[in-house]
Amino acid sequence: LVHELLYVALRLKAMAWLLLGRSELALQVFSNLIGRFEDGVYPRASRAHLHAQAGRYPAALKDYDVLLRQHPDEARHWFNKGYVLASLGRWDDALLAFQRAAELSPEMDRAWYGQGLVLIRLQRFDEAIAALRRNTELQPMSPYGWYQLARAHVDRQQPDEALQIVRH
């Protein structure tokens, strides 16, 4: 019981620091939680997120690698790892991570969007269009997928298709 109460108290402390805009102090608390409760998904995922938010991508990547060793079928960890890998310019690795996220959770629109962006970067426009079409099916009201879909058509020298998307 004492063990569980300590965990809850530290989580609340980290959340309080986040609410106060003190992410570095929250990061210290999450690191403390990881040190005391090694298998805790919440503190490790939170620490990884804070590292990524601060642009410390190698540190975030280490945490996501640990999370994925512990939970290899967790789509959100694959997506987040893909985001970090893309931020590092590791396009092929990012693509694999986004694809794995979409494979595990086909309704995760962000995974399809991430794939689309990376595929555009890799100049694999046909595949990018397919991924972005899936993203827009899942998230039809979001302008981001539509914009990138039109962009991919422009990159493919298909201005008429891009114009149709813009009109839509």
Protein backbone atom coordinates (compact mmCIF):
# COMPACT_ATOMS: atom_id res chain seq x y z
CA LEU A 1 0.00 0.00 0.00
CA VAL A 2 2.81 2.42 0.87
CA HIS A 3 4.45 1.57 -2.46
CA GLU A 4 1.25 2.40 -4.35
CA LEU A 5 0.67 5.61 -2.41
CA LEU A 6 4.20 6.79 -3.17
CA TYR A 7 3.64 6.11 -6.86
CA VAL A 8 0.37 8.09 -6.86
CA ALA A 9 1.93 10.95 -4.87
CA LEU A 10 4.85 11.24 -7.30
CA ARG A 11 2.51 11.14 -10.29
CA LEU A 12 0.44 13.94 -8.78
CA LYS A 13 3.59 15.93 -8.09
CA ALA A 14 4.69 15.56 -11.72
CA MET A 15 1.25 16.61 -12.97
CA ALA A 16 1.33 19.64 -10.66
CA TRP A 17 4.69 20.71 -12.07
CA LEU A 18 3.29 20.32 -15.57
CA LEU A 19 0.23 22.42 -14.71
CA LEU A 20 2.56 25.11 -13.40
CA GLY A 21 4.58 25.02 -16.62
CA ARG A 22 7.65 23.57 -14.94
CA SER A 23 8.38 20.70 -17.30
CA GLU A 24 12.01 20.28 -16.20
CA LEU A 25 10.88 19.66 -12.62
CA ALA A 26 8.21 17.25 -13.88
CA LEU A 27 10.94 15.51 -15.89
CA GLN A 28 12.93 14.98 -12.69
CA VAL A 29 9.90 13.47 -10.98
CA PHE A 30 9.26 11.14 -13.93
CA SER A 31 12.91 10.05 -13.82
CA ASN A 32 12.52 9.40 -10.09
CA LEU A 33 9.39 7.32 -10.79
CA ILE A 34 11.27 5.30 -13.42
CA GLY A 35 14.10 4.70 -10.96
CA ARG A 36 11.71 3.46 -8.29
CA PHE A 37 9.14 1.70 -10.49
CA GLU A 38 11.08 0.45 -13.52
CA ASP A 39 8.17 -1.02 -15.46
CA GLY A 40 5.95 2.05 -15.23
CA VAL A 41 4.67 2.92 -18.68
CA TYR A 42 3.21 6.27 -17.67
CA PRO A 43 6.39 7.86 -16.29
CA ARG A 44 8.59 6.59 -19.12
CA ALA A 45 6.15 7.68 -21.83
CA SER A 46 5.75 11.04 -20.10
CA ARG A 47 9.50 11.52 -19.83
CA ALA A 48 9.94 10.57 -23.49
CA HIS A 49 7.27 13.10 -24.46
CA LEU A 50 8.94 15.87 -22.45
CA HIS A 51 12.31 15.05 -24.00
CA ALA A 52 10.80 15.18 -27.49
CA GLN A 53 8.98 18.42 -26.71
CA ALA A 54 12.29 19.97 -25.63
CA GLY A 55 14.05 18.73 -28.78
CA ARG A 56 16.11 16.13 -26.91
CA TYR A 57 15.30 13.48 -29.48
CA PRO A 58 18.06 10.96 -28.68
CA ALA A 59 16.91 10.84 -25.04
CA ALA A 60 13.27 10.45 -26.14
CA LEU A 61 14.27 7.69 -28.54
CA LYS A 62 15.96 5.74 -25.74
CA ASP A 63 12.77 5.84 -23.69
CA TYR A 64 10.61 4.79 -26.64
CA ASP A 65 12.97 1.89 -27.34
CA VAL A 66 12.55 0.70 -23.73
CA LEU A 67 8.76 1.08 -23.96
CA LEU A 68 8.67 -0.92 -27.18
CA ARG A 69 10.80 -3.70 -25.70
CA GLN A 70 8.28 -3.91 -22.85
CA HIS A 71 5.17 -3.38 -25.01
CA PRO A 72 5.97 -4.21 -28.65
CA ASP A 73 2.32 -4.17 -29.73
CA GLU A 74 1.49 -0.69 -28.47
CA ALA A 75 0.68 1.47 -31.51
CA ARG A 76 1.01 4.79 -29.70
CA HIS A 77 4.63 4.05 -28.77
CA TRP A 78 5.41 3.17 -32.39
CA PHE A 79 3.77 6.39 -33.56
CA ASN A 80 5.71 8.48 -31.04
CA LYS A 81 8.95 6.76 -31.98
CA GLY A 82 8.19 7.50 -35.63
CA TYR A 83 7.69 11.17 -34.78
CA VAL A 84 11.06 11.30 -32.99
CA LEU A 85 12.83 9.45 -35.80
CA ALA A 86 11.36 11.85 -38.35
CA SER A 87 12.51 14.76 -36.22
CA LEU A 88 16.02 13.29 -36.38
CA GLY A 89 15.77 12.99 -40.17
CA ARG A 90 15.87 9.19 -40.02
CA TRP A 91 13.18 8.87 -42.69
CA ASP A 92 13.38 5.13 -43.44
CA ASP A 93 13.25 4.23 -39.74
CA ALA A 94 10.43 6.72 -39.16
CA LEU A 95 8.46 5.17 -42.00
CA LEU A 96 8.81 1.70 -40.49
CA ALA A 97 7.63 2.98 -37.11
CA PHE A 98 4.58 4.74 -38.60
CA GLN A 99 3.76 1.66 -40.67
CA ARG A 100 3.94 -0.53 -37.56
CA ALA A 101 1.64 1.87 -35.69
CA ALA A 102 -0.89 1.75 -38.54
CA GLU A 103 -0.62 -2.03 -38.72
CA LEU A 104 -1.36 -2.35 -35.00
CA SER A 105 -4.06 0.32 -35.03
CA PRO A 106 -5.48 0.82 -38.54
CA GLU A 107 -7.81 3.56 -37.27
CA MET A 108 -4.91 5.70 -36.00
CA ASP A 109 -5.17 8.59 -38.44
CA ARG A 110 -1.91 10.14 -37.17
CA ALA A 111 0.04 7.05 -38.20
CA TRP A 112 -1.24 7.36 -41.77
CA TYR A 113 -0.49 11.08 -41.78
CA GLY A 114 3.05 10.46 -40.50
CA GLN A 115 3.57 7.86 -43.20
CA GLY A 116 2.34 10.31 -45.81
CA LEU A 117 4.73 13.03 -44.70
CA VAL A 118 7.71 10.70 -44.61
CA LEU A 119 6.84 9.20 -48.00
CA ILE A 120 6.64 12.70 -49.49
CA ARG A 121 10.05 13.41 -48.01
CA LEU A 122 11.34 10.19 -49.60
CA GLN A 123 9.68 11.25 -52.91
CA ARG A 124 7.55 8.10 -52.96
CA PHE A 125 4.49 10.03 -54.03
CA ASP A 126 2.18 7.17 -55.05
CA GLU A 127 2.57 5.58 -51.61
CA ALA A 128 2.24 8.98 -49.93
CA ILE A 129 -1.05 9.59 -51.72
CA ALA A 130 -2.39 6.21 -50.59
CA ALA A 131 -1.43 6.88 -46.96
CA LEU A 132 -2.86 10.40 -47.03
CA ARG A 133 -6.09 9.19 -48.62
CA ARG A 134 -6.47 6.79 -45.68
CA ASN A 135 -5.73 9.66 -43.29
CA THR A 136 -8.42 11.84 -44.88
CA GLU A 137 -10.92 8.97 -44.73
CA LEU A 138 -10.30 8.68 -41.00
CA GLN A 139 -10.12 12.44 -40.36
CA PRO A 140 -12.18 14.10 -43.10
CA MET A 141 -12.61 17.42 -41.29
CA SER A 142 -8.90 17.99 -40.64
CA PRO A 143 -7.28 20.25 -43.24
CA TYR A 144 -3.78 18.84 -42.71
CA GLY A 145 -4.22 15.55 -44.56
CA TRP A 146 -6.03 17.28 -47.41
CA TYR A 147 -3.28 19.88 -47.73
CA GLN A 148 -0.54 17.25 -47.83
CA LEU A 149 -2.57 15.14 -50.27
CA ALA A 150 -2.83 18.12 -52.63
CA ARG A 151 0.87 18.78 -52.16
CA ALA A 152 1.73 15.19 -53.11
CA HIS A 153 -0.29 15.56 -56.31
CA VAL A 154 1.56 18.80 -57.13
CA ASP A 155 4.86 17.02 -56.51
CA ARG A 156 3.70 14.31 -58.93
CA GLN A 157 3.02 17.00 -61.53
CA GLN A 158 -0.75 16.46 -61.26
CA PRO A 159 -2.13 19.97 -60.75
CA ASP A 160 -5.68 19.00 -61.78
CA GLU A 161 -5.93 16.41 -58.99
CA ALA A 162 -4.48 18.92 -56.52
CA LEU A 163 -7.03 21.51 -57.62
CA GLN A 164 -9.88 19.01 -57.12
CA ILE A 165 -8.69 18.38 -53.57
CA VAL A 166 -8.42 22.10 -52.85
CA ARG A 167 -11.95 22.64 -54.17
CA HIS A 168 -13.21 19.74 -52.06
